[in-house]
Each structure stands twice: as C-alpha cells, then as structure tokens.
Coordinates of C-alpha atoms and ligand atoms in Angstrom, one line a residue:
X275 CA -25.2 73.3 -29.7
X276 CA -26.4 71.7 -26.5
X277 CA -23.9 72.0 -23.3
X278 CA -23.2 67.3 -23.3
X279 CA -21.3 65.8 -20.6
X280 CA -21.7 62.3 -22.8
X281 CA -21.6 62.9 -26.1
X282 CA -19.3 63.0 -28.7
X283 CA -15.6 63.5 -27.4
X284 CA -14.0 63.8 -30.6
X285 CA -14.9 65.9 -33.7
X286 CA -14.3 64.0 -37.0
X287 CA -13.0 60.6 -37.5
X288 CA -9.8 58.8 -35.5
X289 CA -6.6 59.5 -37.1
X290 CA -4.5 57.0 -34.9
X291 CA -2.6 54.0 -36.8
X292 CA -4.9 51.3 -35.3
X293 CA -8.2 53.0 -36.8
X294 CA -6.1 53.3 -40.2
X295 CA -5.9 49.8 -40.0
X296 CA -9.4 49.2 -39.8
X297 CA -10.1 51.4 -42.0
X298 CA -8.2 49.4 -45.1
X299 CA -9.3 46.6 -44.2
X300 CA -12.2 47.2 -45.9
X301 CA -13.6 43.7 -46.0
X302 CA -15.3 41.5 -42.8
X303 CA -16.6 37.9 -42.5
X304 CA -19.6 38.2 -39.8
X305 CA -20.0 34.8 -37.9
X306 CA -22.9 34.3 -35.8
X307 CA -22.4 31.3 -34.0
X308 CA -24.6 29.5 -31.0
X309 CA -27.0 27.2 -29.3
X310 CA -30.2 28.8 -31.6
X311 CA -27.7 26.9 -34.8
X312 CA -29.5 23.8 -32.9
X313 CA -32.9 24.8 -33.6
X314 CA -31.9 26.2 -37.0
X315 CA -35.0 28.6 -37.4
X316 CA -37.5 25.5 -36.5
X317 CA -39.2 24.2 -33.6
X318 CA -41.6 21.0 -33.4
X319 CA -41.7 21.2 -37.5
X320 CA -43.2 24.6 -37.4
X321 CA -40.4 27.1 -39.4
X322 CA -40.1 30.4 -37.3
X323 CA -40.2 33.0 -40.0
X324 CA -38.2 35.4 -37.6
X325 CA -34.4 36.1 -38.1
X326 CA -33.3 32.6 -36.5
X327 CA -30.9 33.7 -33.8
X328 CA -34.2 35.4 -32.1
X329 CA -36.0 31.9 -32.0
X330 CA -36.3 32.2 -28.1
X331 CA -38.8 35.1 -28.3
X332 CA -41.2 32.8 -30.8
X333 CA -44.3 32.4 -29.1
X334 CA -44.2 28.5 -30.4
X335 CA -40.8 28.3 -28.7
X336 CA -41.2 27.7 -25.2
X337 CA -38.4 29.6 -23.1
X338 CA -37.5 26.0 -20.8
X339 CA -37.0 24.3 -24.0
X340 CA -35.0 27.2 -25.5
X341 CA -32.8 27.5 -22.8
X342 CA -32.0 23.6 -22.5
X343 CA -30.4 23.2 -26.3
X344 CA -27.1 24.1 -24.5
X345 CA -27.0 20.1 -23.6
X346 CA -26.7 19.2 -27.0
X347 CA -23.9 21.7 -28.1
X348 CA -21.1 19.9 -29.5
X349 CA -19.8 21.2 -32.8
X350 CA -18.0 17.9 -33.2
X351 CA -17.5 19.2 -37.5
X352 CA -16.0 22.6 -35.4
X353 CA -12.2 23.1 -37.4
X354 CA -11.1 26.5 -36.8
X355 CA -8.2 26.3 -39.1
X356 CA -10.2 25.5 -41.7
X357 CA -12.9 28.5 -40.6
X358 CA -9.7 30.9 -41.0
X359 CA -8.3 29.1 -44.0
X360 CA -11.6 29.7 -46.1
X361 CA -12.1 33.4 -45.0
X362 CA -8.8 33.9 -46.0
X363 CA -9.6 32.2 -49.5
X364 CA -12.5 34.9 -49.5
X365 CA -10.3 38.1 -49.1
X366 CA -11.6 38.8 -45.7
X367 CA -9.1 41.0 -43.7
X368 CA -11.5 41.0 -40.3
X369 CA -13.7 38.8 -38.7
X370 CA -16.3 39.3 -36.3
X371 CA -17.2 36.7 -34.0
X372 CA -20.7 36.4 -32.0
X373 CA -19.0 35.8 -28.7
X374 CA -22.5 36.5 -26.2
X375 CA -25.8 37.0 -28.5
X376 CA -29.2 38.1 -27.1
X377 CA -29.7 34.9 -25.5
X378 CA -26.8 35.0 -23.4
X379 CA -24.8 31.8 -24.5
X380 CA -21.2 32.7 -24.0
X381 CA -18.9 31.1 -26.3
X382 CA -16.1 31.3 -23.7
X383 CA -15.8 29.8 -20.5
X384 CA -17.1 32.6 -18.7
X385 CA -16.5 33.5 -14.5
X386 CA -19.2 35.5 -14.6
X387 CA -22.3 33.5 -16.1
X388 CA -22.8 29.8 -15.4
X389 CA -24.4 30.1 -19.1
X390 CA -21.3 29.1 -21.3
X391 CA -19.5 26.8 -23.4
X392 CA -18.0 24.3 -20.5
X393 CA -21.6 23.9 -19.4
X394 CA -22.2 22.3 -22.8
X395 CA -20.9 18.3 -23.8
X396 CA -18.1 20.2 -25.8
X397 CA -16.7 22.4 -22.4
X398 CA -14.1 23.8 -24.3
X399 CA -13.3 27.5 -25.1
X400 CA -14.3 28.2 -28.8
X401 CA -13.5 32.0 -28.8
X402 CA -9.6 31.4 -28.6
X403 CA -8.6 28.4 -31.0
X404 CA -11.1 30.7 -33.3
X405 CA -9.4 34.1 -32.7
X406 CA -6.0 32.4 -32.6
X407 CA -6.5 30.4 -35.8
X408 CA -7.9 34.0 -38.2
X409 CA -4.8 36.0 -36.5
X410 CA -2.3 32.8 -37.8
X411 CA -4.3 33.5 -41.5
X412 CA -3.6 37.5 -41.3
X413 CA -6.7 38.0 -40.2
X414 CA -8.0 40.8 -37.4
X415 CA -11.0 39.5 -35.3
X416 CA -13.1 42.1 -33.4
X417 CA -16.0 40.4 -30.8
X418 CA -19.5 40.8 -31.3
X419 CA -21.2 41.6 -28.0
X420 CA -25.1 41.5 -26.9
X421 CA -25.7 44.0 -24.4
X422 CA -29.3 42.7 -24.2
X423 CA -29.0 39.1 -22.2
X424 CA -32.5 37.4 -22.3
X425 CA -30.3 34.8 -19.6
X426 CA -28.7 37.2 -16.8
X427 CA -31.6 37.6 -14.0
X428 CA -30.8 41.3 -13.4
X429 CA -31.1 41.9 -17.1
X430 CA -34.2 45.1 -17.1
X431 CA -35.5 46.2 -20.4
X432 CA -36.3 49.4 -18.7
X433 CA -36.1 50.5 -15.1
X434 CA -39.7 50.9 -13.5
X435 CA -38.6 50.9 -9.7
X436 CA -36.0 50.8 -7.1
X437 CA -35.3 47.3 -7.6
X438 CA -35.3 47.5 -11.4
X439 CA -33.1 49.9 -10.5
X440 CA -30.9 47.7 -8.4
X441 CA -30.8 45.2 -10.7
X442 CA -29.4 47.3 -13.4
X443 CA -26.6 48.6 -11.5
X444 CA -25.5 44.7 -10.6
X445 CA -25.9 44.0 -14.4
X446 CA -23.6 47.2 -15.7
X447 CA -20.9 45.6 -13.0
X448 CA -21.5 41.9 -15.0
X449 CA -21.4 43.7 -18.4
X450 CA -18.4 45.4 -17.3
X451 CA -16.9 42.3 -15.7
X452 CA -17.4 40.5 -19.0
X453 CA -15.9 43.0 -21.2
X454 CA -12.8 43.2 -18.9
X455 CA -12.5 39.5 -18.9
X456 CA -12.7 39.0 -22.9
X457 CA -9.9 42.0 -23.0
X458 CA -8.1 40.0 -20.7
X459 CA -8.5 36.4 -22.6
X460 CA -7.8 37.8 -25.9
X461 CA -5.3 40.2 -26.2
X462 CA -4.9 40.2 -29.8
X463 CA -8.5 41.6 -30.7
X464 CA -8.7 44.6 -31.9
X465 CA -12.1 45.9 -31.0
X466 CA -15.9 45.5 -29.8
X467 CA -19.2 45.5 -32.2
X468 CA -21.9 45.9 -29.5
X469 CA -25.0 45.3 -30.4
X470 CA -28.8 44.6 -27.9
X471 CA -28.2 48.9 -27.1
X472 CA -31.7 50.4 -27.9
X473 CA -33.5 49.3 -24.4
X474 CA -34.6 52.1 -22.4
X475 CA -32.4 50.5 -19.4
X476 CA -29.2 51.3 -21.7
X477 CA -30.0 53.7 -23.9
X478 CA -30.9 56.0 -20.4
X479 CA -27.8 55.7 -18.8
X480 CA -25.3 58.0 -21.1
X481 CA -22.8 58.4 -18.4
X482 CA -22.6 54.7 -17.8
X483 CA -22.1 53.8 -21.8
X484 CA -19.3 56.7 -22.2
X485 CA -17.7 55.6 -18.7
X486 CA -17.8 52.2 -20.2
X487 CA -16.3 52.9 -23.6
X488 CA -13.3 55.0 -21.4
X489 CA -12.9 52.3 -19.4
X490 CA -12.5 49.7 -22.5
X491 CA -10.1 52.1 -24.2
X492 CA -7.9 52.3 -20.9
X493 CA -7.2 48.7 -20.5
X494 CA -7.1 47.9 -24.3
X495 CA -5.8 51.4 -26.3
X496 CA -6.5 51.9 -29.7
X497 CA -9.9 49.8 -29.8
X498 CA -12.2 50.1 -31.9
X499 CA -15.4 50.4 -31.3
X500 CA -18.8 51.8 -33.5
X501 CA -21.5 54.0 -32.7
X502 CA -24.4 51.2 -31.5
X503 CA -22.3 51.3 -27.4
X504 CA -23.1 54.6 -26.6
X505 CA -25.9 56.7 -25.8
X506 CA -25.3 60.5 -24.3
X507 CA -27.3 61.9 -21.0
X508 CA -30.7 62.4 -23.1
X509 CA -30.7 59.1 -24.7
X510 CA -29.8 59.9 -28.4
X511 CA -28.0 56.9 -29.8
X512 CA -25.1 56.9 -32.9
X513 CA -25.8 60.3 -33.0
X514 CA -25.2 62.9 -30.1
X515 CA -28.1 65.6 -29.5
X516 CA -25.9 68.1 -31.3
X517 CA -25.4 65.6 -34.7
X518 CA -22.0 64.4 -33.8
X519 CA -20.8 60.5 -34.0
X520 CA -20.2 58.5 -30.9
X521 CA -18.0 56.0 -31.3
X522 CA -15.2 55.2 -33.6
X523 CA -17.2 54.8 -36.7
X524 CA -21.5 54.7 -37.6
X525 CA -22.6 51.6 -37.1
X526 CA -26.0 51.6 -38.0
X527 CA -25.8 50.3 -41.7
X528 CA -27.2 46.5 -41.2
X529 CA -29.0 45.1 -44.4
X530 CA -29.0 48.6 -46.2
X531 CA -26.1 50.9 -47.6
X532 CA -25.7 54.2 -48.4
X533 CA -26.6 55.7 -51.9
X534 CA -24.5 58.5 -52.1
X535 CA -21.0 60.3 -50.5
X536 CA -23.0 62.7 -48.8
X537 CA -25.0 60.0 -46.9
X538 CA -22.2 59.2 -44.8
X539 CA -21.2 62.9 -43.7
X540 CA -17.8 62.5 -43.8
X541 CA -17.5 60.1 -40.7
X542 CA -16.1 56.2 -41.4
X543 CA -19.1 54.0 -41.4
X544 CA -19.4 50.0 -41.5
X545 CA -22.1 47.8 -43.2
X546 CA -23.0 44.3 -41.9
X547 CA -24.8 42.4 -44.4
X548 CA -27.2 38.8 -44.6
X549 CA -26.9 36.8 -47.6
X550 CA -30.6 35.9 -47.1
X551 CA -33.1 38.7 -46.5
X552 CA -32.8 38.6 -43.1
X553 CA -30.6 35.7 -41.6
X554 CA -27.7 35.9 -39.3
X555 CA -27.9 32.8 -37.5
X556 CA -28.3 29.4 -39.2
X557 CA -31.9 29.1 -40.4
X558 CA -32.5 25.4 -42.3
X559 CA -35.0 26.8 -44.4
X560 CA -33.5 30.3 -46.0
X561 CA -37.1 32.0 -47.4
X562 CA -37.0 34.9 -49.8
X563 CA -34.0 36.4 -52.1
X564 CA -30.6 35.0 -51.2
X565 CA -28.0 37.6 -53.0
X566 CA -25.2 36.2 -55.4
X567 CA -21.6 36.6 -55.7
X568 CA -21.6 39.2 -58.0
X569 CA -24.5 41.1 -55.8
X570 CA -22.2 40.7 -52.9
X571 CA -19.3 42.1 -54.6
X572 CA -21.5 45.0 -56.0
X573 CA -22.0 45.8 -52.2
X574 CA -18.7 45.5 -51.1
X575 CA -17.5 47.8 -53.7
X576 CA -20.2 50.3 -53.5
X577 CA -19.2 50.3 -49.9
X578 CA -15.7 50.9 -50.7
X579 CA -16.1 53.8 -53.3
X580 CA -18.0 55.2 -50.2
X581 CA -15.2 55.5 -47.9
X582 CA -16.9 52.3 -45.6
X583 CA -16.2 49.1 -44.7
X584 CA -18.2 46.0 -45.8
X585 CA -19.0 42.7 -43.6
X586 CA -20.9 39.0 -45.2
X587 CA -22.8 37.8 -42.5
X588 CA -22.6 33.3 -42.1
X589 CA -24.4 31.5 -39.9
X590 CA -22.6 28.0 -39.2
X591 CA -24.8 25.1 -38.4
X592 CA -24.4 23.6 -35.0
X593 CA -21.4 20.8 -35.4
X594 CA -19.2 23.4 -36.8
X595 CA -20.0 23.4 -40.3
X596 CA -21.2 25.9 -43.1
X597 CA -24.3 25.5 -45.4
X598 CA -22.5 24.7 -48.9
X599 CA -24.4 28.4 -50.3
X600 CA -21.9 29.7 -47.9
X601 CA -19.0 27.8 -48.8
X602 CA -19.6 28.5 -52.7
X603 CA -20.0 32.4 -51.7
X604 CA -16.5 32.4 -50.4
X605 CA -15.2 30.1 -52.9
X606 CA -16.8 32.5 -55.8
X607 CA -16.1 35.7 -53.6
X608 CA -12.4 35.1 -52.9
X609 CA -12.2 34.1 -57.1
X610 CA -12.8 37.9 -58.0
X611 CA -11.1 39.0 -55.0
X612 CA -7.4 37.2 -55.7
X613 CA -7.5 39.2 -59.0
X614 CA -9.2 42.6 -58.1
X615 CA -8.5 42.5 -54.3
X616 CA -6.3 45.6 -55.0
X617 CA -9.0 47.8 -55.9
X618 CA -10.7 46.9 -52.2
X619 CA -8.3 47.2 -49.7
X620 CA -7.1 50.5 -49.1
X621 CA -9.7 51.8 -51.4
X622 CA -11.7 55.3 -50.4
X623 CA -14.1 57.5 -52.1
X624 CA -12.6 58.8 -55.4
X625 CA -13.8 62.3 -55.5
X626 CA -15.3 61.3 -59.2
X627 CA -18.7 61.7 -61.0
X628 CA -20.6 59.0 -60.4
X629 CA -21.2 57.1 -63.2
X630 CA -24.4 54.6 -64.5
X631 CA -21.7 51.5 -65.6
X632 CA -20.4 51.6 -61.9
X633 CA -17.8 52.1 -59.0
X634 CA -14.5 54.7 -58.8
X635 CA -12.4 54.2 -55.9
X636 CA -9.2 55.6 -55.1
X637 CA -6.6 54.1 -53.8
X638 CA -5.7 55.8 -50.6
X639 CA -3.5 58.5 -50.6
X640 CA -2.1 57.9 -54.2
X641 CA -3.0 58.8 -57.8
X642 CA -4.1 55.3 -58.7
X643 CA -8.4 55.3 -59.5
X644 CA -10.3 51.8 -60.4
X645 CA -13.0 51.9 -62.1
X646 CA -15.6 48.4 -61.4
X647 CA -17.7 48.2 -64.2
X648 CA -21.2 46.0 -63.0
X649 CA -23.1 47.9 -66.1
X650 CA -21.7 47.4 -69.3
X651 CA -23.7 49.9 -72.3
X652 CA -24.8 48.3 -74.9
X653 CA -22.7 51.5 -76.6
X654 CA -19.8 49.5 -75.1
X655 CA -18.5 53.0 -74.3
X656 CA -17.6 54.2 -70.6
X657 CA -17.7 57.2 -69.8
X658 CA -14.6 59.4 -67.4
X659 CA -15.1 62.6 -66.6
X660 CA -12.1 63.8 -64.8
X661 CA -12.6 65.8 -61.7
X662 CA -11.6 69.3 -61.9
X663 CA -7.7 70.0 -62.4
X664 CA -7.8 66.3 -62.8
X665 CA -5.8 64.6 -65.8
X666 CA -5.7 61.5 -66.9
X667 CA -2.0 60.1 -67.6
X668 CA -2.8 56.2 -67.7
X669 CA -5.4 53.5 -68.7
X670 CA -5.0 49.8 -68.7
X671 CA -7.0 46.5 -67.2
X672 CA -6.5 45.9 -63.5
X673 CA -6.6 41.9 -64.2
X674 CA -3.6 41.9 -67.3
X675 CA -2.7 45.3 -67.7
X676 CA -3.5 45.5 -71.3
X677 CA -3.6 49.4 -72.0
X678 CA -7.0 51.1 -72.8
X679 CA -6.7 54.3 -75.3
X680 CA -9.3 56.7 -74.2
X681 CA -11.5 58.7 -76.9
X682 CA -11.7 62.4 -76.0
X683 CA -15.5 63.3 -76.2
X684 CA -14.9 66.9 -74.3
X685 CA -12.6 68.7 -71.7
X686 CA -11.1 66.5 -69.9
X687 CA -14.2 63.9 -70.3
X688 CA -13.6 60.2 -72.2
X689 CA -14.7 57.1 -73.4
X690 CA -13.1 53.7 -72.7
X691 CA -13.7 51.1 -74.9
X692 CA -13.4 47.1 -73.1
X693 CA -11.3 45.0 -75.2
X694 CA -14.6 42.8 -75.0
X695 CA -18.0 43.7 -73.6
X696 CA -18.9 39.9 -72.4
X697 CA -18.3 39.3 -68.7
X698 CA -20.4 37.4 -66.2
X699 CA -18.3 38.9 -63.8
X700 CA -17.3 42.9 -62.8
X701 CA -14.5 44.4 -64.7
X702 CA -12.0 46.6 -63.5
X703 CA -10.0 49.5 -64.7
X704 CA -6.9 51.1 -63.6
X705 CA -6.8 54.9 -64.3
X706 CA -3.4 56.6 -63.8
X707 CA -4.1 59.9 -62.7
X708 CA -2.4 63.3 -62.3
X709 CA -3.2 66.9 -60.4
X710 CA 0.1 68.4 -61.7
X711 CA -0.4 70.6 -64.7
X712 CA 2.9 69.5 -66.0
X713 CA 2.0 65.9 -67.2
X714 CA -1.1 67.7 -69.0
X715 CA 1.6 68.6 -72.0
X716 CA 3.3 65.2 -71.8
X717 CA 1.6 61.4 -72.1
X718 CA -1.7 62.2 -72.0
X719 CA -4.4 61.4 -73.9
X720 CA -5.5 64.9 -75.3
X721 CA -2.2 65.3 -77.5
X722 CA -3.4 62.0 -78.9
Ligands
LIG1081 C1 -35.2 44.6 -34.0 O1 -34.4 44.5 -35.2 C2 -33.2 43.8 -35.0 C3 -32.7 43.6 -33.7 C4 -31.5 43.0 -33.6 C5 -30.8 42.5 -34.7 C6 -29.5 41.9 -34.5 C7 -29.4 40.5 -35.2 O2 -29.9 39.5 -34.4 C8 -28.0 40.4 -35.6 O3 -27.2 40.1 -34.5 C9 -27.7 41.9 -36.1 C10 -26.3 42.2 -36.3 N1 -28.3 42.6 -35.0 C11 -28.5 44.1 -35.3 C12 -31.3 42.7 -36.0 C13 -32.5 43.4 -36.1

C-alpha cells in the first residue's frame, strides 16, 4: 500500500449507532428543489434535452437570463406539511433536500451569498419549515450540497495561476462558512450528500476535503457523510489510491445499481435514482422511459437484498407543487410499502442463492428471510435453496400469514407453491429460519 496522509481513516464500515440508523433506514425521497423549477427544462419554447437542473450551461440559455428567474420565485402552492405527510404515505424514512445546487441558489437565507431565498418575492427560509416538518413525520433529512457554484465569483474549475489560486482559498473559507452555518441552522440533520466534487480545483486539494470532513464531524458528531466529499493528496476520489472507501458509505451509485453482493465489497453504499431517464429537477416535458411503481420497488428491494440504501429522486415545480406522476408514484409506492414495509427496513443481504423469481433479504440480525417474488414461473414453483447449515423451520405470506408447505426437491433445497400465481404486484414470503442443528429433528419440513 501507498504511505496517504488523506485517505481512508477507517478500514471497513462505521459501527456507531447513528450510521446504524442510516443504515435501516433503507428508503430516501430525493428533492431537488430551485430557481431552474422556473424554466422547467425550456427556454423561449426550445425544450433543453439536458438533465433540467443544468439548464444554465444550455448554450440557448443565456447566463443574465438564467441568473434573473430568482425574481420570480415564489412557491405560493409551497406546503411543507403536506411535502412530509406524502413522503411519509410513501414509506420514506430519509429525505434529502437540494439546499445549494450547481447554480448556487441557496434555499436558506444565507450570510455568506447574497444569492438566496430572501432575495426572491417569497424571502422566507424554505430549508427549516421543510426539515422541521419531515422530522414532525419520523422522518431524517440529510442536505444536499453543490460544491461546484456556477454563482460564487471565486468559484475556479481548476487552478491555472496565483490568482486562481487565491481565489480558491477564499472559496474553501465560503464553502466552509456555509457548511458551518447550515450545521448551525439545522441541528437536527443528520448528515451531508455533497455533490459538484470532480473539478480539478477540488478533487486536487486532498488535505482540504479530509480537513473539511474533520471539521464537519467535530461540530456535528456522528454525521454522515458519502464518498463523493473527499479526494486524498493524489486526487483519487470514492476510492483512496490503495482501494479503501472515503467517507461514511460509496456514493457513487446514481441512475445504476449494483448486480451482484460482490459489487459492493463489503462497504455500505447508497443509490439515488430518477424516475425519468435522467431528470432531477423539474423538466415540463419528461422524454424517454419513466419507470413504474413496481420498477421502483424492484430497485429498492434489489438495493436492499444488497446491503444498500435506495433514494426516488422528485423534482417539484416552482409554486411548490409535484407533477401528479409523482404524486401517483408515492401514492402507489407507499400502497406496497404499508403491507411489505417490513421486509425493507432493517433489511441486509441474506447470504442466500440468488434466485431468477427474485429478492432474499434478511432481516438484520435475526433469523427472519423474505423472499420478493417480481418473477413468477409459469411452473408456479419457487425455488429455496438453504445456505449451508441453514434449515428451514417456517414458511408463510408476509401480507396474511397464511402458511406455505414446502416440497423437498433435494438437501436442504425446496419448492414453494403461491396460494395463487396472479399478482400485478411483488409478493412476499416470510421464511423462518434456523442455524441450530437441533430444530433440524423438530418442525421442519424434511420429517414431512
Ligand atoms: C456530468 O454528469 C452529472 C453531473 C452532475 C449530476 C448531478 C445532478 O444534477 C443531480 O444533482 C445528481 C444527484 N448529481 C450527480 C448528474 C450527472
């Protein structure tokens, strides 16, 4: 290994009680909210085929007129009760709020940027009623934070001279300055989800990014915080030069998942996730495939039986209000969820065979395995095959707990029958395991 003064500090994931939290969490609501909801993805009736919340860098979007739609922010529609209330009615545990993007719009009324919310005909802070509203639903809210600030003048992509260089250090003092201040405002979030890291300015400055992160985790403990902050001393990002995570979990899933366990090496790892191709702020016009409910959940549970976390991006419009495709997501979400949400949260990679009719995931730390079923064979059987030393000592439908009696079709290796193979939506399975040789002899299925 390489001798790193700014990589990883810690081998292996967190163990502390405030990453367990996040980590059973499981489910997040994304919301990126801001001025570019004005343009919603168009300018002078051309559509920007770009992800909307980048409008600004459209060459048929002049920056002047980009960086006057602040005057007309006023989310009149904004209710963040109801915001909370429907993210609670989708089984969200964590939200995570777009409080600065790229263009440097603060949400909150900001000391150190003119470029905020009371500049705008609404004045008012949106950051707190919002955080203070999803805490009052159970809900933990973490703040999304561009490092890249297309706004700030001191902001360098990369440092070419001594006054690049000046620059910079006056904008790691603002970015620093802001981080502090949102600590300081909101004392109940629980972490950071930096994004805007990959410029050369940033990325070449590992000792500034690991200060930075120490610094966070002094005045805030227990933070958490994923692997897109840092960088170490030779500019590898997420990944130290010696292979080893920065940061609290990886970060780097967005739009894509992992296939298999191995593709996540063990660390905890979070996916964000567009409902469109490639949407996070509101677009008017949404082009391409926009995934389903049940293609949703089939993410979120793949992410699950994965050991990850899983986070639906939305993109409010501009008063305040979301598209109704967003509101039918959460309504048709948060259906499956009330009955199943017990095979999500708390849920972890099963240590099972992966099978073509779905998911396994354990329930942390216990003996309890769901199976989701998103395939169903036409031979209507599913098939278990136990993990070694591995017996089975229960079956029985997650939603009514009607029993299931497994067929033995080799050692230690069933079938499971549904009691009907029609549903439009996934099924789920309870298996009641056991590791102790004991129960072998007593209820289980192979006396049968
Ligand atoms: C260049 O490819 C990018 C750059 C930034 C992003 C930003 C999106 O604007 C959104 O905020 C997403 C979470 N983030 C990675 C996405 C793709």
């Amino acid at each position: 290994t390489i001798a790193l003064q700014h990589g990883a500090h810690r081998i292996g994931n967190r163990t502390d009680a405030d990453m367990a939290r996040w980590r059973s969490l499981r489910f997040g609501q994304f919301i990126h909210w801001g001025v570019y909801a004005i343009a919603g993805g168009e300018w002078n009736g051309k559509v920007y085929n770009g992800a909307a919340e980048w409008i600004r860098s459209w060459k048929e979007m002049p920056h002047e007129e980009y960086d006057k739609l602040y005057r007309q922010f006023n989310p009149v529609n904004f209710n963040p009760q109801q915001w909370a209330s429907q993210a609670k009615d989708m089984g969200a545990k964590y939200m995570i709020i777009t409080t600065k993007h790229h263009d440097g719009f603060c949400l909150w009324p900001s000391k150190y940027s003119k470029y905020n919310i009371a500049a705008s005909p609404w004045k008012k802070d949106l950051l707190g009623p919002m955080i203070d509203a999803y805490n009052k639903a159970g809900i933990d809210v973490y703040l999304y934070f561009s490092i890249i600030d297309w706004n700030h003048p001191d902001y360098r992509p990369s440092l070419k001279n001594a006054a690049d260089s000046a620059a910079g250090k006056r904008f790691q003092v603002f970015v620093k300055n802001q981080l502090a201040e949102l600590l300081q405002r909101y004392p109940t979030i629980k972490g950071f989800w930096f994004d805007g890291t990959w410029d050369a300015s940033w990325k070449n400055d590992g000792a500034f990014t690991d200060e930075l992160e120490q610094y966070l985790q002094s005045i805030h403990p227990g933070l958490v915080m994923g692997s897109r902050l840092r960088a170490d001393e030779k500019g590898a990002r997420h990944f130290d030069s010696n292979g080893r995570l920065m940061g609290d979990y990886e970060q780097g899933w967005e739009r894509k998942l992992p296939e298999k366990i191995e593709d996540v090496h063990g660390n905890d790892w979070e996916a964000v996730m567009t409902v469109p191709e490639n949407q996070w702020g509101y677009h008017a016009k949404w082009m391409g495939h926009v995934k389903s409910a049940n293609e949703i959940l089939e993410m979120l549970v793949k992410s699950v039986s994965l050991n990850g976390n899983f986070v639906l991006n939305f993109g409010p419009k501009a008063d305040g209000t979301f598209r109704k495709e967003e509101q039918d997501l959460m309504t048709n979400i948060g259906a499956w969820m009330k009955v199943n949400g017990d095979a999500i949260y708390n849920g972890t990679y099963a240590g099972f065979e992966k099978q073509d009719w779905g998911y396994y995931i354990r329930k942390t730390g216990t003996d309890s395995v769901y199976m989701v079923v998103f395939n169903m064979p036409v031979s209507g059987n599913l098939r278990v095959k136990m993990p070694a030393r591995t017996y089975l000592t229960g079956v029985s439908m997650l939603q009514n707990n009607v029993p299931l009696t497994p067929e033995l079709i080799g050692r230690e290796e069933y079938f499971l029958r549904l009691p009907n193979k029609q549903s439009d939506v996934p099924v789920v399975i309870l298996l009641k395991t056991s590791t102790k040789e004991g129960n072998k002899e007593g209820g289980n299925f192979e006396k049968a």
